[in-house]
Structures are given as structure tokens and as C-alpha cells.
Amino acid sequence: MWERGEIEQIVINRTAMSSKAKRQCDRSTISNDCRLFIPLAYLGVLLCLLPTCSPVSLSPEVMAGHFASYDKEDILVRCSVTSSSSNFGNPLASMEEDDSEDLPGDDIIVKFNTYRNISDHVAWLYSFTGNGCDDWRNIVRENVAAQKFPTDFIVLRLLTKENVEEEVEEERERHVDSIAGATTSKDEERGQHILAEKLQNSPHIQAIAHQRLIDRSLFAYHGAEGGEEDGDAGAGVLEQRLRRMMGVNEEEEGEVATQGSHHRKIMAKGLISITKYTNADALWRLGHTGRGVRVAVFDTGIPESHPSFRNVRERTDWTDEETLEDHIGHGTFVAGLIASTHPHCAGFAPDAEVYAFRVFNKKQVSYTSWFLDAFNYAMQIGIDVLNLSIGGPDFLDRPFVEKVEEMSANGIIVVSAIGNDGPRYGTLNNPADQLDVIGVGGITYDDRLATFSSRGMTTWELPAGYGRVKPDIVAYGKGIRGPTTSGSGCRSLSGTSVASPVVAGMVTLLAGMTAPALLNPAMMKQILTQAATPVPGHHIFEQGMGKVDLLKAAKLAENYVPRASTIPARLDLTECPYFWPYCSQPAYYSSMPVVANLTVLNPLSVAGTIENVRMELNADGFAGDTALLAAEFSHSELLWPWTGWLSVSFRVTRAGLSMNGVVSGRIVFDVVSDEKGEASTVVVPLRINLAPPPPRSRRLLWDQFHSLRYPSGYFPRDNLAIKSDILDWNGDHVHTNFRDFYTDLRARGYFVEVSGGDWTCVDAANYAALLLVDPEEAYFEEEIQKLADDVYTRGLSLLVVGEWYNSGVMKKLKFLDQNTQSWWLPQTGGANLPELNRVLAPFHMALSDRVLDATVEVKGGGKAFRYESGTSLFQFPKGGRLFSVRAKDTVSGTTRYFPIMGIYSTGTGPGNGRVAVLGDSNCLDGNHRRGMPCYDTVDTLLAFLCHNKTDEKLFPPALILHSAFRSDFGALPQPMPGTHFARYSRVLLADNEEAEGETEGYDKSSGLPTTRRQRRPQCLAEILERRGPLPNISTLAGPAVNESEALAALPKPGGGFYPSTRQGWPYFALGLMIGGCALGIYIRYYSWLASMLQQLLPKGAFPPRRLLDDSREDDELIDNQHINGGVAGGNGGGGHHGSSSVGVASASTSVAASVAATMAAMTATTSGLPAATSKMMMMNLGGGGGGLDSEAALAPSSSTGVSVASTTIGRWGRVSQITKRSNNSKEPLFNKV
């Protein structure tokens, strides 16, 4: 299929033009012959580097032979439409709601391997499809690049019924007859896929992808709770997917006088031109002003004859509007930072030649094809420096990404904003996160990282690997002054879109000082990063190499000698905080590998290779002749364009088992230039801290393998309340959005390791607990078998933190995506609960399909935290303990008590592990958490898992389940029809993939074997060889829960049970009868009983009159320290009892005791209680088994003035706890949770 599936590191193996060939072309006066030579040079390099590609399939002559007999111009006219014609201009017109998520969009970009005229591409496609252009139309691109120069792509519209009806009558009849009346019928959908697959498989076509919307605006999302119609989220709903300009806010000049002294200081600096503050004027005095350098600004344009610009050479419009004016002002401001001549807001290179590319229209919208044409034109006219103050998280937009790489290969230095999604981590934007692009973050004038600046690491490599360092550098981006659109003055803006042109202006200035033979993207990135100074207090994934230093970079440029290097240039993993997280935890024997990724810069040649990689240790790295540290390497097969990557995985050897100290050495490798065959040796200094392995009880393993995220597919955000950010794109890694949780775990003494492989590759004996937090991936059957065996027999414990999963909510999150002009359907909920329940099935546990919001207050478990879009426990085994809170189910609107957390021990032996489950991860997610975190509560769970310590305040004995629990509210989550999850999975096989062998599994509901189409686990053969056949799950876990015998009620925190609508009605009736009987006896024999009870009961059996006097606070809790809520299901009968209509409930094992206690309470009431509080008391008299309040008891009527809660019948019914409250109180009658 041509949809994007599993995420992989994009390895560039396409055409690359040698710099020698490129230099033979005069960039200022490029001729037709030279333009023809460029793609042929590309072809020659490709054939040399990639022998597996067929020369015949890429030959322009062979390609031309397909359509030599056709009239190309006639075909072009017949098979083309304008993008604005009739329904073709409306992306919504051709689509209606459909349950198929993967329906191809109308407009696709077809990228060829060669540059040719559009008429040649269209004519070849006309012949290639076999039926002319019946199923597609070429979209006319009315711009100078497409009309005057060869191109490597065309934009096609795949026809649907709605499209065809706008054609001439005979064409409409021919197409509609085969569509069977549906706008997007299955036949039509199949036809679109067949055409797309046929194109994808052609050797002449490099790639096809959707035409994407690129938008700078921020749109709020209206989804599950907003009452929107299914599938109608509105245009621009996913602003995260859109490439957008990175402006944050405009700051008024008058703020200086009204703010505090610190802000005044910063703004005062801002009133100084950024060029003076960075000493650019010193270079001007030396005659360096950017003269002769061509700089392109891709933005909203520049007004004609703007007084602040000296040398605007060309203005071009690439949008659907016929104007060159800047209606937004963003493009003028950005260009001004590079080349303005205004005395109060001068640019860095005032004499540079400015080329204004208007790629955003008045609505601040653009499309991928507009950028691709503009990029091609930039290469044709010989641009030197290009600024992109835009970005988005979609690094899998192949046409865009590859075109940026192609520009770099042609020597264009691309500078781009890293993004304004800070202070969140894992929020880097593309194209700034690409290897060949200079990615720029923002700092303030007092050299602090700007709050808005996006943080790393890159997420391309996740979940299997580890991210790269980005941004590359940071520059001033807060309160920077630039020209206004009118040119009458200056204004201040903030954002990484401001920091980016600051660096682009410096690059333009430095390019004018550099010999043309030496100037290339790798050289410029090299001198900028080497001249940068780290910003104190910030780590490498926040600032890269640090704050750019223009004068220091200028000195490096003057004396520049080409050589290969890396980013970072050293690996001092002991230096804190700069090398966080490496410096936060030592390496030790048996730990997961410590992975460090290096960006390799090769200014010697556009293409090269890495060879002879090795690690050399100093004397402190050896014990005798044995090395204490080992390293494994992986790297780019080809360094192109100008850059590549090298990944180093460090492992401590057995010789380092008792090592406690620093090991030093170096990573050494050679970079060989493909152009000249020259080799440049790179040496990367190394320091790493080693320590003995910590005790097993302190070792935690974070599962990263089962995490999936956007942009491979539509994976929604965990917190549905975050309307503006509904994509899960931050990596779900302990060093990105769970960074704060990692820091807290380290502060509590835990050692956290990360696993990028499946569970078959892990030795459970090394770890106290496995952390499954917010997983989206499926699980191998063998993983589940091994994990169950490890928990039941090998002492491993398991912490599961889930998220919401509800098909109805997922249906509401469906929307028509204008990027692909197709329906997008979530592949999972916040987590993949159907798969997670398969993991929990051996322990007789399951999570439900409820979506809950609550505020959780816990005793003994730390501070209160918010429970947002979490789930509840649907099933839990006998012997476990459940913690419940009153929460709102956003699916049904019901507010009631739900179990959200539970603990369970599989036994008491040394090989028996424990399991803890929490239904929401948002309180651990630092990027989207609202309110206090739940770190204290999770620490309580980890104390249970790792040290077998149960917090009796959070999980008192009263919460023990004496029979299995199965909820009567909600259901088990079921996979939603219409999704194609297997396409994005590394575990499951898609329908069109050949099975590697079907494996037997275990069905959690029936206990019967089942089959499952899946791949083979990574280490299955090794596990089977070392441990033998994996045990049957049913043998470990015993029989499945009998639903008919399962307990539907929940234990209260103080004893007793919450009500069950399924099983509680007999006890409700029993309680009603007992209460009525007691009330009748009281009315008839009041005087006699009162006198008898006063004589029989010991003195002081009831609280004295003064205890309930009106002088007390209305909400005072009076506790005589005799609380004993009873054990759920204990010896006293363990029944479930509902409250009576008169407000009296009894769950005693003795009716006489209930009557006696009731009478005693009534006597106390009539013997002097104030009138305001002498109304009917609602009593819950707990025997050995405790009582069960109904929902009416949980929210008493307005007639209730006094409630006796969590009471115990001790010696003749002593009331142990009394709560007074106002008449309208809705608080529950038991202890708060």
C-alpha cells in the first residue's frame, strides 16, 4: 500500500549532484544546457552509488519512449484542470463521511526520478495507466517554475463521482455508471488504490504522497465533548500537522514603562538593534555586508518599493492569489532581520540580494506543491541561503523532506525555526529537525532559554532507537525589532520564526566572507556550532551547541580548513546539566545500552561514507587487559547531503562489574569523500561514569517498544480536554514528555532503563518492575506468555498505567483532514486497551471503556491530582485491593464511584511478583498535565511492587476483595471497525503482508487457544533455547473469572461496599424491611424501650449531649477513634444492603443489635439534641461485613441533618463516627478518597 506505515529513519538513496558538476554551472546565468546537465549528473552519481537500481528504468530516453507517439500538448490540455475550477477547488466537495480511514485523498503529488517538462510527465502517465486519464487529472500550476523550467513532480487529482460530474456529459456518463451511485463507493475506492499502487511500483516514480495543507494559524479542536457531528471537526482542526509560521506575539513599545524592573531591562535591550547587540556592525566596518549573496525568504512576501530594503532582486507569488503584497507583515519582518537598512532595526546583511517567495496567501495557508515549485525555482536561480520560519511535526511528508535535502545537495544553506511548542519536550518541528538543516531555537536577551522554544530530542528514531540532538544552536528570539509593512517604523516580535532569520542573517553575512569553493551547508553548520557557547543551566536537547557567536564564527570562517566533524563534538556523559539525561544515571553491568547519536558533518563532499569506526579507551578503561566498556556502532550507509548519523551503544562488560568511577577514551572513525576519495579522521572525546549494578529492588524498566505516535498514523492525544493539541506526537519517552516523571524517580533512588525491543529480549531477573505506561502497540503472544511466567515465577512486578479507549469517542474524533483530503480515524484511543487487556488477562484483570474525569484526593498517597480522560478497572482478582473515586463518566454523563487503581500479589513466595494498575497517565505526562502530578501515589505503588510494602492508608485491609470483582457498569473496550492498525504495527501483519507463521494465543474471555497473524518476536529463538517452551498461561493463572460469581460491588475505603445495581436489590429490600420494623417498634413502644435501654446500656455508650451542641461547626467531624469499617465480605455476612426510603440502613449480623443501636440513637436524639439536628439520622451500622449504601445514601436528601458514617456495632452498638453537615450536602457518608 502507498500509505505510510512503520516509521523508519529515512535513508537517502536518491539522486545526488556532485558539487564539482554543480560548480561548472554559472548560478547567476544558468543555461538550458546546464539545466539538462544537472539531472544527468544526478543520474550518474546515483548509478555509481546504487548499483541495485536499474539504469534502464531511470533512463530519460526509455521514459520518453512510452509517449513518443502521442501529441503531448494535446494530452496536457485534455488531462489537466485548474485547482480552482468548480468542485475541484473545494476539498470538502469530493468527500462524504465514510467508515474507511484510509480512503485516498483527491490530490496526490507524484514525484519522478528525473526532471522533465510537465507535458512529458503527463504524456508518460497517460500511456502508463492504460486508460488514458479517465481516473485522474493533472492540476495546472500557474507559476514560473512549473511553466518555464523542468520539474520532477506533478500534482494529480484522483477522480471521484463528484469530480466527474463536472466534466463533459460523455465523460460523466462513462464514469458514473461504474460507481454504483455512491460518492466514495468501494469500487471507486479500490480503483483509486489500484492506480496509486501502480504508480508507486513504477521504476520511474520516486514517491507519491498526499498534497498537504500548510497553515500558520492555530485552531481549537471541537471533538468528543463539544457536540460536533461525527467526522466534522472543521477545517484546520489538526494544526499540529500543518507547517506553520513560528511567530508568537507582537509586543507593544509602550510596555517598557509599565512592567517590572526585570522586564524593563530586557525590553531596553530589545530597543537596541539586534545587529548591534550581536556585534554585526563590527563586521560592517570591515566591509562585510553580505554583498553578492542571494538570500531567499519563504514567507508572506514583501511590499513593493519598501523603504527599508536596498536590494530586493525579485518578488514571486506561488499561491492561488494574484498579488505580490504582504498582507500579513510576517514576511516583511523576517526579511528585515536579514537585510533591512532601517537605522533602528537594521538587518545583518543590508547589501544582500533578497528574493521574496510569497508561499502563504492572505489566509496564511499554503500547500506542499507551492513549496515544491518554489524550492525548484530557488535551485534554478542559484539561491545561497534560504530561511524557513515555518514548521510542523510531520517528518514523513516525503516530497517536502526530500526536496529540502535536494536543495542542500545543491549547496543551498537552509535555516529553519525549531518550533514554538515549548516548554514541552519532544516537540521539534520539521524541517528544522533534519540533519542537513540548521535548526534554530530561541533565547531571551538575558541568555535564558525562551519558554516558547521547542525542546528535543528528535522522535524520528523512536521507539526502537534514541533521538538526535536538536536544535543545533539557539539565538535571540524574544522581543526582537524589525521593520513594519509600511516601512514607517519598527515593531517587536517573539518566536523561533524570529530567531531563525537572526541566524539566517548571520549566515548571509558569513557567506559573503567565505570563498565560494568552501561554502556549503556542512561548512556553515560546522562553524556556527563550533563557535556557539552553551547557555548555563540548560541541557543539550534544549539548546544544542548553545548561543551563536557571530564574531567567533567569523574568525573560524576566515581561517577555515575543511574537515569532517560531529554534533556534539564530544561525549562527556558526566557533565551535568549540559549532558542530561546521560549524566543523571551511571552505566553499569547488565543494564540496557546507553545510546548516543552523533550528527556527522562532511564539508568535503556532498556525498561520502563512514569507515573504520572504533572506540579507543584510555588506561582507566581497562582492568588488566580487559576493557571495562564495549561499544556497538550503526551509521548512515551514505552521508548525503553533506551529513549523516552515527549511533553508539555503550555496554559495561563483566570486567566492569565492580567499577565505580569515570572511564575515558575516544570514538574514532574516517569520513571518505566520494568526490575525491579523500579521508578525514574524526575523533570524539569520551567520558562516561560507571558504577556497580544497583540492587534489583531499585531497577525499573521502561517499555518504549510498545509506544506508537504520529506521524505514522492518527494516534490521538491522551488528554481529551486539550482541544488544541489532539495528536500524540511527543514520543511518550522518559526523556521527552515523561521527563519530569523520570527526574522524580531518580530523585527517589530508582534506576530507570529504557527497552527499545520486545519483552522476549529482556532478562526479568535484573528488574524489580516493568513499567507499561500509555502503550499503543500490540503485544506478541510470546511476550504475554513470558511476562506472565516472569511475574508468577521469577519475581518480576508489573506497573500498568492505562488511558481511555472508547469506540464512540474515537468515532467523534474522526475528521476530514485537509492535508490528505480524506477521513482520518484514530487507530487507538489514548492507549491500546484491547491489547493491554490481553497483557492483564493472565492476572484476571481488565480495564474498561469508560472515559473518566475526577479530582483524586488520597490519604497517605500524596497530594491531590487530576484524573483526566482516564479509564476504570473493569475486572480484578480475588485478594486484590481496589481504590475508587467519585468520577464523571464523560461517555454517559454519569457521576458515581469507579475503581481507578488496584494492587494484587500473585503469592507470598520469593518467585511471586506483584501487579499494580492505574487508569490514567496524564498525571505523569509533563507536557499536558494540568494540576499536581501523581508522583507520590505512583511511588506508593512502586513501594508495593518493588519492596512489598502496602500503604495501609491508601489501601487499608477493608479494601481486600474476598471474591473476584467484575463491574456491572461499562464494558470491555473493543477495537473499532474501520481502523487499519496492523499497517502501523511492528507486531501484527497487515492484510497484504505474508505471514511468517501464525502463532497460537490465549483468549482472555474463553481461555481457549486462538490464532493471530503476527511477526516473529525479536529474541524468541534465544528464549526458547535458554528457557525451553514457554508455559501455558492458563496453567499459571488458573481458571478464568466466573462472571456469574464475580462481585459487582466495590469495597469502600472505610469498609463495606459501594452499591451494585445488579446484585444489591435483595439487600436493599432486606435493609428496607429491617429499617421499617425498627421504626414501627420505636413508634409503638418508644417509652418502654427508651427506659429499658437506658437501664441496660452502660453509662457513656452514646456521645453526650454537648458533643452535638449547636455551638459546634456544622461540618465538624467527630471521631472517637473507634473506626473499624469491617472487612469486605468478612465473617459478618458480607452482604450488600441498600438504604431504606426513610434513611435507615442496617447490615448487622443481628437484627436485635440493629434495633438496639437504632433505639439508642433515637433516645440520644430525643434526650436533648438541638431542633436543627434532631431530624431523621441516616445510619450505616457495619457488622463484620459492613454495610452498602445506595446512590441515595451517597447523596442524602435535604431532610438529612445528621449522618452516622463508617459506624461499628461494638459492645451493644457504640456509634464510632458522626458527621454533621448542612441539609443540602451531597458528600458521601463514608471517608473521602
Short mmCIF file of C-alpha atoms in Angstrom, two decimals, residues 847-1107:
data_model
loop_
_atom_site.label_atom_id
_atom_site.label_comp_id
_atom_site.label_asym_id
_atom_site.label_seq_id
_atom_site.Cartn_x
_atom_site.Cartn_y
_atom_site.Cartn_z
CA LEU A 847 -9.60 -2.07 32.04
CA SER A 848 -12.94 -0.70 30.90
CA ASP A 849 -14.15 1.51 28.06
CA ARG A 850 -15.14 4.38 30.40
CA VAL A 851 -13.65 7.87 29.97
CA LEU A 852 -13.41 9.47 33.40
CA ASP A 853 -12.67 12.91 34.82
CA ALA A 854 -12.13 13.41 38.54
CA THR A 855 -10.06 15.05 41.22
CA VAL A 856 -8.33 12.38 43.28
CA GLU A 857 -7.65 13.04 46.95
CA VAL A 858 -5.77 10.27 48.68
CA LYS A 859 -4.82 9.67 52.28
CA GLY A 860 -1.25 8.53 52.64
CA GLY A 861 -0.70 8.65 48.90
CA GLY A 862 0.44 12.24 48.50
CA LYS A 863 -1.17 15.37 47.07
CA ALA A 864 -4.44 15.53 45.18
CA PHE A 865 -4.17 15.19 41.41
CA ARG A 866 -6.46 15.43 38.42
CA TYR A 867 -7.67 12.31 36.69
CA GLU A 868 -8.38 13.36 33.10
CA SER A 869 -9.65 11.15 30.29
CA GLY A 870 -8.62 8.07 32.24
CA THR A 871 -10.33 4.71 32.45
CA SER A 872 -11.58 2.45 35.22
CA LEU A 873 -10.88 -1.13 36.21
CA PHE A 874 -13.48 -3.49 34.82
CA GLN A 875 -12.23 -6.71 36.38
CA PHE A 876 -9.91 -7.55 39.29
CA PRO A 877 -9.00 -10.82 41.01
CA LYS A 878 -9.82 -12.10 44.45
CA GLY A 879 -7.29 -10.96 47.02
CA GLY A 880 -6.57 -7.68 45.27
CA ARG A 881 -7.34 -4.22 46.64
CA LEU A 882 -9.20 -1.56 44.67
CA PHE A 883 -9.10 2.18 45.20
CA SER A 884 -12.16 4.08 43.98
CA VAL A 885 -13.11 7.72 43.50
CA ARG A 886 -16.24 9.58 42.60
CA ALA A 887 -15.77 10.49 38.93
CA LYS A 888 -17.74 11.66 35.95
CA ASP A 889 -18.00 9.30 33.03
CA THR A 890 -17.88 11.65 30.05
CA VAL A 891 -19.34 8.98 27.78
CA SER A 892 -22.64 8.52 29.63
CA GLY A 893 -22.61 11.66 31.78
CA THR A 894 -22.95 9.52 34.90
CA THR A 895 -21.24 10.52 38.13
CA ARG A 896 -20.58 7.67 40.52
CA TYR A 897 -17.75 5.74 42.15
CA PHE A 898 -15.29 3.99 39.87
CA PRO A 899 -12.25 1.87 40.72
CA ILE A 900 -9.24 3.62 39.17
CA MET A 901 -6.35 1.88 40.87
CA GLY A 902 -5.61 -1.58 42.18
CA ILE A 903 -2.84 -3.74 43.62
CA TYR A 904 -2.50 -7.51 43.61
CA SER A 905 0.09 -10.05 44.73
CA THR A 906 0.40 -13.36 42.89
CA GLY A 907 1.62 -15.10 46.04
CA THR A 908 3.90 -14.92 49.03
CA GLY A 909 6.88 -16.88 47.73
CA PRO A 910 10.18 -15.34 46.55
CA GLY A 911 9.26 -16.03 42.93
CA ASN A 912 5.86 -14.39 43.11
CA GLY A 913 5.62 -10.90 41.67
CA ARG A 914 3.01 -8.20 42.12
CA VAL A 915 0.82 -6.15 39.78
CA ALA A 916 -0.39 -2.55 40.14
CA VAL A 917 -2.77 -0.82 37.75
CA LEU A 918 -3.61 2.88 37.34
CA GLY A 919 -6.11 4.02 34.74
CA ASP A 920 -4.64 7.39 33.69
CA SER A 921 -1.16 8.57 32.66
CA ASN A 922 -1.89 12.30 32.29
CA CYS A 923 -0.82 12.95 35.87
CA LEU A 924 2.64 11.65 34.86
CA ASP A 925 2.86 13.42 31.48
CA GLY A 926 4.78 16.67 31.88
CA ASN A 927 3.64 18.07 28.54
CA HIS A 928 -0.12 18.01 29.09
CA ARG A 929 -0.58 17.55 32.82
CA ARG A 930 -2.92 20.07 34.39
CA GLY A 931 -2.60 20.40 38.13
CA MET A 932 -0.39 18.49 40.52
CA PRO A 933 1.36 15.27 39.41
CA CYS A 934 0.61 11.88 40.94
CA TYR A 935 4.24 11.02 41.63
CA ASP A 936 3.60 10.34 45.33
CA THR A 937 0.78 7.94 44.52
CA VAL A 938 2.87 6.10 41.94
CA ASP A 939 5.72 5.95 44.44
CA THR A 940 3.30 4.18 46.79
CA LEU A 941 2.54 1.68 44.02
CA LEU A 942 6.25 1.17 43.36
CA ALA A 943 6.87 0.59 47.08
CA PHE A 944 4.32 -2.22 46.87
CA LEU A 945 5.79 -3.63 43.65
CA CYS A 946 9.49 -3.33 44.46
CA HIS A 947 9.56 -3.67 48.24
CA ASN A 948 6.26 -5.46 49.04
CA LYS A 949 5.18 -2.54 51.24
CA THR A 950 1.45 -1.82 51.24
CA ASP A 951 0.32 1.65 52.23
CA GLU A 952 -2.47 0.84 54.70
CA LYS A 953 -3.84 4.38 54.42
CA LEU A 954 -4.22 4.21 50.68
CA PHE A 955 -5.12 0.52 50.56
CA PRO A 956 -6.49 -0.46 54.00
CA PRO A 957 -7.38 -4.10 54.70
CA ALA A 958 -11.02 -3.15 54.29
CA LEU A 959 -10.42 -2.90 50.55
CA ILE A 960 -9.36 -6.53 50.14
CA LEU A 961 -11.57 -8.41 47.66
CA HIS A 962 -12.76 -11.72 49.06
CA SER A 963 -14.16 -12.69 45.72
CA ALA A 964 -13.31 -11.55 42.21
CA PHE A 965 -14.65 -8.19 41.06
CA ARG A 966 -16.31 -7.56 37.71
CA SER A 967 -18.01 -4.24 37.04
CA ASP A 968 -21.66 -4.01 36.05
CA PHE A 969 -21.12 -0.55 34.55
CA GLY A 970 -19.47 -0.07 31.18
CA ALA A 971 -17.88 -2.80 29.12
CA LEU A 972 -14.58 -4.14 27.90
CA PRO A 973 -13.13 -1.90 25.15
CA GLN A 974 -13.46 -3.34 21.69
CA PRO A 975 -11.40 -2.44 18.59
CA MET A 976 -13.27 0.00 16.40
CA PRO A 977 -14.25 -1.20 12.92
CA GLY A 978 -12.68 0.66 10.04
CA THR A 979 -9.23 1.09 11.53
CA HIS A 980 -6.15 -0.45 9.95
CA PHE A 981 -3.91 -0.67 12.97
CA ALA A 982 -1.80 -3.50 11.57
CA ARG A 983 -0.39 -1.16 8.93
CA TYR A 984 1.35 0.85 11.63
CA SER A 985 2.29 -2.06 13.89
CA ARG A 986 5.64 -3.78 14.21
CA VAL A 987 3.89 -6.78 15.78
CA LEU A 988 0.83 -7.51 13.65
CA LEU A 989 0.81 -8.35 9.98
CA ALA A 990 -1.30 -6.26 7.63
CA ASP A 991 -3.73 -7.99 5.30
CA ASN A 992 -1.40 -7.62 2.32
CA GLU A 993 1.66 -8.96 4.17
CA GLU A 994 2.71 -12.57 4.08
CA ALA A 995 2.56 -14.31 7.43
CA GLU A 996 5.79 -15.51 8.97
CA GLY A 997 3.77 -18.21 10.66
CA GLU A 998 0.55 -17.98 12.61
CA THR A 999 1.03 -18.39 16.34
CA GLU A 1000 -1.28 -19.78 18.94
CA GLY A 1001 -2.54 -17.34 21.52
CA TYR A 1002 -4.78 -17.24 24.54
CA ASP A 1003 -8.23 -15.68 24.57
CA LYS A 1004 -8.87 -13.88 27.87
CA SER A 1005 -12.62 -14.49 27.91
CA SER A 1006 -12.84 -18.14 26.87
CA GLY A 1007 -9.44 -19.46 27.89
CA LEU A 1008 -9.22 -21.24 24.54
CA PRO A 1009 -6.32 -21.08 22.11
CA THR A 1010 -6.65 -18.66 19.23
CA THR A 1011 -4.61 -17.76 16.16
CA ARG A 1012 -3.11 -14.39 15.45
CA ARG A 1013 -1.31 -13.05 12.39
CA GLN A 1014 1.88 -11.57 13.74
CA ARG A 1015 5.55 -11.22 13.05
CA ARG A 1016 8.19 -13.17 14.91
CA PRO A 1017 9.44 -11.71 18.21
CA GLN A 1018 13.00 -10.46 18.09
CA CYS A 1019 14.54 -12.87 20.60
CA LEU A 1020 12.13 -15.80 20.51
CA ALA A 1021 14.70 -18.33 19.33
CA GLU A 1022 17.12 -17.30 22.07
CA ILE A 1023 14.40 -17.55 24.74
CA LEU A 1024 13.28 -20.98 23.59
CA GLU A 1025 16.87 -22.21 23.57
CA ARG A 1026 17.65 -20.83 27.03
CA ARG A 1027 14.39 -21.49 28.86
CA GLY A 1028 12.61 -24.10 26.80
CA PRO A 1029 8.94 -23.87 25.77
CA LEU A 1030 7.02 -21.03 27.36
CA PRO A 1031 4.41 -22.17 29.89
CA ASN A 1032 0.71 -22.16 29.13
CA ILE A 1033 -0.94 -19.08 30.59
CA SER A 1034 -3.91 -20.99 31.94
CA THR A 1035 -1.51 -23.18 33.92
CA LEU A 1036 -0.01 -20.10 35.56
CA ALA A 1037 -3.16 -18.08 36.13
CA GLY A 1038 -5.71 -20.77 36.86
CA PRO A 1039 -9.29 -20.71 35.55
CA ALA A 1040 -10.76 -17.51 34.21
CA VAL A 1041 -13.13 -15.42 36.31
CA ASN A 1042 -16.63 -16.84 36.50
CA GLU A 1043 -18.74 -13.85 35.58
CA SER A 1044 -21.85 -15.16 37.31
CA GLU A 1045 -19.98 -15.45 40.62
CA ALA A 1046 -17.97 -12.24 40.32
CA LEU A 1047 -18.57 -9.47 42.79
CA ALA A 1048 -20.14 -6.44 41.13
CA ALA A 1049 -19.86 -4.11 44.13
CA LEU A 1050 -16.74 -2.23 45.21
CA PRO A 1051 -15.29 -2.11 48.70
CA LYS A 1052 -15.43 1.29 50.35
CA PRO A 1053 -12.26 2.92 51.59
CA GLY A 1054 -13.65 2.66 55.12
CA GLY A 1055 -15.23 -0.76 54.81
CA GLY A 1056 -18.45 -2.07 53.30
CA PHE A 1057 -19.34 -1.88 49.63
CA TYR A 1058 -20.46 0.57 47.01
CA PRO A 1059 -23.85 -0.27 45.54
CA SER A 1060 -24.38 -2.76 42.78
CA THR A 1061 -27.39 -2.33 40.56
CA ARG A 1062 -27.11 -5.98 39.56
CA GLN A 1063 -26.71 -7.75 42.91
CA GLY A 1064 -27.72 -5.20 45.53
CA TRP A 1065 -31.53 -5.24 45.27
CA PRO A 1066 -32.15 -8.17 47.69
CA TYR A 1067 -30.10 -6.45 50.33
CA PHE A 1068 -31.80 -3.17 49.63
CA ALA A 1069 -35.13 -4.88 50.32
CA LEU A 1070 -33.76 -6.51 53.45
CA GLY A 1071 -32.49 -3.18 54.73
CA LEU A 1072 -35.84 -1.58 53.98
CA MET A 1073 -37.68 -4.26 55.97
CA ILE A 1074 -35.32 -4.03 58.95
CA GLY A 1075 -35.47 -0.26 59.00
CA GLY A 1076 -39.23 -0.24 58.74
CA CYS A 1077 -39.54 -2.79 61.51
CA ALA A 1078 -37.25 -0.78 63.77
CA LEU A 1079 -39.20 2.40 63.08
CA GLY A 1080 -42.52 0.66 63.84
CA ILE A 1081 -41.27 -0.73 67.16
CA TYR A 1082 -39.92 2.64 68.08
CA ILE A 1083 -43.24 4.40 67.39
CA ARG A 1084 -45.35 1.84 69.29
CA TYR A 1085 -43.09 1.07 72.26
CA TYR A 1086 -40.98 4.20 72.48
CA SER A 1087 -41.38 4.99 76.21
CA TRP A 1088 -40.86 1.40 77.39
CA LEU A 1089 -37.87 0.75 75.10
CA ALA A 1090 -36.23 4.03 75.99
CA SER A 1091 -36.40 3.34 79.70
CA MET A 1092 -35.22 -0.27 79.28
CA LEU A 1093 -32.28 0.70 77.05
CA GLN A 1094 -31.16 3.44 79.40
CA GLN A 1095 -31.06 0.88 82.23
CA LEU A 1096 -29.35 -1.88 80.24
CA LEU A 1097 -26.71 0.07 78.33
CA PRO A 1098 -23.53 1.07 80.15
CA LYS A 1099 -23.04 4.66 81.03
CA GLY A 1100 -21.44 6.68 78.22
CA ALA A 1101 -22.49 4.32 75.48
CA PHE A 1102 -23.57 7.30 73.39
CA PRO A 1103 -21.97 10.69 72.83
CA PRO A 1104 -23.03 13.21 75.50
CA ARG A 1105 -25.37 16.00 74.61
CA ARG A 1106 -22.65 18.60 74.47
CA LEU A 1107 -20.91 16.65 71.68
#
